[in-house]
XYZ file of C-alpha atoms in Angstrom:
350
model
C 62.268 6.199 -21.119
C 60.954 3.488 -23.441
C 63.236 2.411 -26.266
C 62.271 3.942 -29.616
C 61.977 1.872 -32.774
C 61.949 3.263 -36.308
C 58.881 2.928 -38.457
C 58.747 2.457 -42.200
C 56.422 4.423 -44.464
C 53.727 3.929 -45.551
C 53.168 1.689 -42.517
C 53.493 4.442 -39.930
C 49.871 5.421 -39.275
C 49.324 7.159 -35.943
C 45.895 5.537 -35.609
C 47.273 1.996 -35.964
C 45.971 -0.530 -33.449
C 48.653 -3.233 -33.892
C 52.424 -3.029 -34.390
C 54.449 -5.732 -36.113
C 58.082 -5.474 -34.996
C 60.616 -7.061 -37.351
C 63.586 -9.138 -36.242
C 65.885 -6.211 -37.062
C 63.878 -3.754 -34.990
C 61.602 -1.902 -37.392
C 57.967 -1.231 -36.472
C 55.082 -1.591 -38.907
C 52.010 0.200 -37.600
C 48.998 -1.603 -39.047
C 45.270 -2.080 -38.565
C 43.845 -5.273 -37.119
C 40.784 -5.214 -39.346
C 43.000 -5.397 -42.430
C 45.580 -7.827 -41.067
C 42.922 -10.247 -39.844
C 41.542 -10.472 -43.372
C 44.925 -11.479 -44.775
C 45.445 -14.708 -42.888
C 43.470 -17.028 -40.618
C 46.634 -17.578 -38.596
C 47.164 -13.868 -38.028
C 43.479 -13.477 -37.236
C 43.811 -16.034 -34.449
C 46.992 -14.371 -33.176
C 45.268 -10.993 -33.035
C 42.303 -12.452 -31.177
C 44.533 -12.596 -28.100
C 47.213 -9.955 -28.762
C 50.109 -9.278 -26.400
C 49.689 -6.545 -23.778
C 49.898 -2.978 -25.095
C 53.167 -1.110 -24.818
C 53.427 2.296 -23.212
C 51.656 3.879 -26.185
C 48.692 1.605 -25.677
C 49.206 -0.300 -28.950
C 49.961 -4.054 -28.865
C 53.295 -5.128 -30.339
C 53.739 -8.442 -32.128
C 57.383 -9.490 -32.454
C 58.026 -11.601 -35.560
C 61.083 -13.410 -36.884
C 61.077 -11.840 -40.364
C 63.306 -8.878 -41.251
C 61.960 -5.464 -42.207
C 62.686 -5.857 -45.934
C 60.581 -8.996 -46.129
C 57.753 -7.570 -44.036
C 57.584 -4.456 -46.175
C 57.313 -6.587 -49.310
C 54.568 -8.690 -47.732
C 52.510 -5.784 -46.423
C 52.841 -3.851 -49.673
C 51.269 -6.827 -51.417
C 48.326 -6.652 -49.008
C 47.675 -2.960 -48.448
C 46.253 -0.451 -50.961
C 49.703 1.028 -51.613
C 52.272 0.716 -54.376
C 53.359 -2.898 -54.814
C 56.982 -3.806 -54.096
C 59.587 -4.115 -56.814
C 60.677 -7.698 -56.194
C 63.401 -8.578 -58.696
C 65.458 -11.345 -57.075
C 64.764 -14.949 -56.199
C 66.056 -14.332 -52.672
C 63.374 -11.708 -52.026
C 60.785 -13.879 -53.743
C 61.700 -16.815 -51.533
C 61.500 -14.762 -48.352
C 58.034 -13.449 -49.210
C 56.737 -16.850 -50.260
C 57.952 -18.389 -47.026
C 55.966 -15.796 -45.079
C 52.926 -16.467 -47.248
C 53.198 -20.179 -46.508
C 53.946 -19.688 -42.811
C 50.885 -17.510 -42.208
C 48.616 -19.018 -44.874
C 48.334 -15.738 -46.787
C 46.635 -16.787 -50.008
C 46.424 -13.264 -51.428
C 50.160 -12.734 -50.976
C 50.958 -16.064 -52.594
C 48.786 -15.197 -55.594
C 50.503 -11.828 -56.051
C 53.961 -13.329 -55.701
C 53.183 -15.914 -58.353
C 52.616 -13.072 -60.785
C 55.920 -11.541 -59.729
C 57.615 -14.911 -60.213
C 56.645 -14.849 -63.876
C 58.775 -11.718 -64.309
C 61.781 -13.331 -62.644
C 61.394 -16.658 -64.440
C 63.228 -15.764 -67.673
C 66.343 -14.830 -65.689
C 66.454 -17.700 -63.205
C 64.071 -20.519 -64.148
C 66.050 -23.142 -62.235
C 65.931 -21.295 -58.922
C 62.259 -20.480 -59.357
C 61.544 -24.135 -60.135
C 63.473 -25.297 -57.072
C 61.707 -22.789 -54.851
C 58.272 -23.607 -56.255
C 58.901 -27.334 -55.873
C 59.980 -27.062 -52.244
C 57.053 -24.797 -51.374
C 54.658 -26.922 -53.459
C 53.483 -24.094 -55.706
C 52.299 -26.049 -58.700
C 51.718 -23.382 -61.332
C 55.082 -21.678 -60.712
C 56.887 -25.032 -60.913
C 55.221 -25.826 -64.235
C 55.969 -22.371 -65.652
C 59.624 -22.751 -64.697
C 59.835 -26.226 -66.233
C 58.598 -24.776 -69.528
C 61.626 -22.485 -69.647
C 63.988 -25.279 -68.636
C 63.207 -26.912 -71.992
C 65.725 -24.442 -73.410
C 68.341 -25.326 -70.765
C 69.559 -28.848 -71.658
C 72.188 -28.835 -68.901
C 70.046 -27.110 -66.306
C 71.127 -29.658 -63.691
C 74.805 -28.662 -64.068
C 74.915 -24.885 -63.497
C 78.328 -23.268 -63.234
C 77.423 -22.187 -59.725
C 74.775 -24.355 -58.043
C 71.910 -22.331 -56.578
C 71.509 -22.374 -52.796
C 68.249 -24.296 -53.175
C 70.247 -27.322 -54.372
C 71.287 -28.014 -50.787
C 67.648 -28.755 -49.942
C 66.043 -29.732 -53.249
C 65.351 -33.492 -53.409
C 66.901 -35.397 -56.306
C 63.439 -36.484 -57.421
C 62.660 -32.846 -58.265
C 65.496 -32.761 -60.810
C 64.505 -36.211 -62.065
C 60.962 -34.961 -62.686
C 62.297 -32.275 -65.034
C 64.510 -34.827 -66.821
C 61.495 -37.026 -67.496
C 59.447 -34.017 -68.569
C 62.113 -32.836 -71.021
C 62.416 -36.322 -72.500
C 58.657 -36.435 -73.073
C 58.799 -32.972 -74.657
C 61.600 -34.142 -76.937
C 59.605 -37.204 -78.012
C 56.569 -35.029 -78.757
C 58.613 -32.509 -80.760
C 60.376 -35.183 -82.808
C 57.095 -36.916 -83.625
C 55.889 -33.645 -85.155
C 59.141 -33.218 -87.068
C 59.029 -36.761 -88.439
C 55.393 -36.541 -89.552
C 55.918 -34.569 -92.764
C 52.420 -35.138 -94.169
C 51.281 -31.751 -92.869
C 53.717 -29.951 -95.176
C 51.585 -30.549 -98.284
C 48.205 -31.321 -96.736
C 47.443 -29.041 -93.788
C 45.219 -26.015 -94.162
C 47.887 -23.404 -94.848
C 48.795 -21.463 -97.989
C 51.447 -23.904 -99.182
C 49.274 -26.903 -98.399
C 46.594 -25.698 -100.822
C 48.783 -25.058 -103.868
C 48.339 -27.159 -107.054
C 50.651 -30.104 -107.675
C 51.151 -32.514 -110.595
C 48.413 -35.125 -110.590
C 50.782 -37.989 -111.392
C 53.533 -39.267 -109.179
C 56.902 -37.986 -110.379
C 59.844 -40.267 -110.807
C 61.378 -40.749 -107.358
C 64.745 -41.234 -109.025
C 67.210 -38.364 -109.225
C 64.676 -35.613 -108.692
C 62.172 -36.686 -111.322
C 61.670 -35.153 -114.738
C 58.477 -33.167 -114.589
C 56.992 -30.127 -116.244
C 56.636 -27.447 -113.599
C 53.142 -26.524 -112.382
C 52.369 -22.807 -112.032
C 54.339 -22.755 -108.793
C 55.812 -25.407 -106.550
C 54.638 -25.164 -102.925
C 58.183 -25.187 -101.532
C 61.471 -24.339 -103.190
C 63.025 -27.627 -102.047
C 60.479 -29.485 -104.225
C 61.521 -27.953 -107.569
C 62.428 -30.999 -109.738
C 65.877 -31.651 -111.147
C 64.863 -31.019 -114.749
C 62.080 -28.857 -116.130
C 61.075 -29.207 -119.788
C 64.223 -31.217 -120.423
C 66.638 -28.653 -118.997
C 68.618 -28.851 -115.776
C 66.971 -26.654 -113.178
C 69.503 -26.979 -110.372
C 73.220 -26.536 -109.906
C 75.157 -29.824 -110.139
C 75.797 -29.852 -106.405
C 72.118 -29.289 -105.524
C 71.183 -32.956 -105.489
C 68.107 -34.872 -104.383
C 67.880 -36.088 -100.807
C 66.227 -39.174 -99.330
C 63.101 -37.486 -97.931
C 59.874 -37.732 -99.932
C 56.802 -35.604 -99.289
C 53.389 -37.215 -99.671
C 50.121 -35.799 -100.954
C 46.929 -37.199 -99.451
C 44.693 -38.946 -100.262
C 46.380 -39.912 -103.552
C 49.636 -40.954 -101.891
C 51.722 -39.263 -104.599
C 55.338 -38.835 -103.466
C 57.565 -35.874 -104.294
C 61.358 -35.707 -103.895
C 63.122 -32.942 -101.997
C 66.577 -31.385 -102.244
C 69.474 -32.666 -100.188
C 70.084 -29.308 -98.522
C 66.552 -29.352 -97.109
C 67.093 -32.888 -95.795
C 70.263 -31.621 -94.126
C 68.254 -28.784 -92.629
C 65.724 -31.239 -91.210
C 68.519 -33.329 -89.695
C 69.994 -30.250 -88.068
C 66.536 -29.408 -86.699
C 66.305 -32.896 -85.227
C 69.607 -32.435 -83.413
C 68.523 -29.038 -82.113
C 65.141 -30.308 -80.884
C 66.838 -33.230 -79.198
C 68.584 -30.696 -76.976
C 65.914 -27.979 -76.749
C 62.423 -29.346 -77.493
C 60.394 -26.202 -78.070
C 58.962 -24.124 -80.870
C 61.425 -21.376 -80.009
C 64.241 -23.683 -81.110
C 62.682 -23.906 -84.566
C 61.993 -20.176 -84.806
C 65.633 -19.355 -84.230
C 67.151 -22.211 -86.196
C 67.905 -20.357 -89.426
C 70.548 -18.310 -87.638
C 72.495 -21.507 -86.902
C 72.469 -22.900 -90.448
C 74.719 -20.587 -92.453
C 76.353 -23.455 -94.384
C 73.026 -24.964 -95.441
C 71.626 -21.589 -96.446
C 74.768 -20.808 -98.445
C 74.490 -24.126 -100.293
C 70.838 -23.531 -101.157
C 71.429 -19.919 -102.172
C 74.218 -21.047 -104.528
C 71.638 -22.851 -106.680
C 69.745 -20.660 -109.156
C 66.567 -22.752 -108.775
C 66.556 -22.617 -104.965
C 68.013 -19.190 -104.280
C 64.898 -17.041 -104.950
C 62.719 -18.718 -102.330
C 65.015 -20.409 -99.856
C 64.905 -17.837 -97.058
C 61.209 -16.979 -97.383
C 60.186 -20.630 -97.622
C 62.276 -21.730 -94.644
C 61.003 -18.810 -92.586
C 57.382 -19.755 -93.292
C 58.146 -23.436 -92.755
C 59.734 -22.670 -89.386
C 56.737 -20.591 -88.320
C 54.288 -23.377 -89.162
C 56.446 -26.123 -87.669
C 57.128 -24.162 -84.476
C 53.403 -23.673 -83.886
C 52.768 -27.404 -84.307
C 55.604 -28.278 -81.935
C 54.390 -25.797 -79.331
C 50.929 -27.330 -79.554
C 52.273 -30.865 -79.150
C 54.647 -30.047 -76.308
C 51.923 -28.141 -74.458
C 50.142 -31.468 -74.000
C 53.091 -32.864 -72.021
C 52.640 -32.631 -68.263
C 55.312 -32.271 -65.609
C 54.665 -34.980 -63.028
C 54.672 -33.460 -59.544
C 53.992 -35.133 -56.179
C 51.694 -32.237 -55.286
C 49.107 -30.099 -57.024
C 45.777 -30.668 -58.697
C 46.230 -34.376 -59.296
C 46.922 -34.950 -55.593
C 44.502 -32.464 -54.022
C 40.791 -32.010 -53.816
C 39.122 -29.994 -56.580
C 40.046 -26.329 -56.442
C 43.248 -26.840 -54.438
C 46.683 -26.281 -55.935
C 49.043 -27.462 -53.284
C 50.113 -26.005 -49.993
C 50.020 -22.228 -49.743
């Protein structure tokens, strides 16, 4: 009596005309007309299938296990897609897609990779690099901007045994370029009073205030930012004694008028610089207020700054983060594969 092998639903059709048998002995009863559309390699294999077994259906023994085959076939057949949640499963499916040149599977798995990315960007990057999947490698590198010590994980991923050193170097160079782009935006403060946003359109004194200790200036209807409120207003001290003027001046264009800022805001900008040096992304700016309790306490202890400090810094962070995201998006990860190396329309080996 012929040995019996288990089948796995939904790939157990009685009218199947080809059986894929996994390395661990599970049969997948499929249809040649569908399988041949999935891969030119499989199409050629099915053109001269092995002899039929006793049931009259050809059996194709493959080296992949049943779990991987089920994931692959679920991505191809009109059935519920697999719930792939680990990099190990992702890697197994992608290797099959590459082995058999299954473009449709690779495209579906790339979408799945985006769901796994936030949890394991390093492993996804390593896998995408080794399999030359350009878009997945770039997506992973974006998330590695928030992992300054990505190359020193507590437990090295298994891909590190095969990943070339140049792959890690490419991310180092990319992160350095992102940092340079982010810091250029931070250092160019002209946008604060001149860009087309609500605070950039507010009225300012038409004469240049004294750049000495805060200037002595009658207040306009409202200062654009709380850190610009001058030291004295109408001859009276506006700020607490400890709320001094810092070294940073903000410029109005095209007049070139310069306006002093408070020391606590300068300290905030310095802390932003340090943070962006480690994590060059807009997300760093958006979450920075939560790391600056001392600076916020100092500003809130001044009667002139307290009313607007949190609202102004929140708006400032939103505007700055958008500008940094825009600048960093222009930085490209240099890869030895992908669009720059291939003919138009190609994106690396599949």
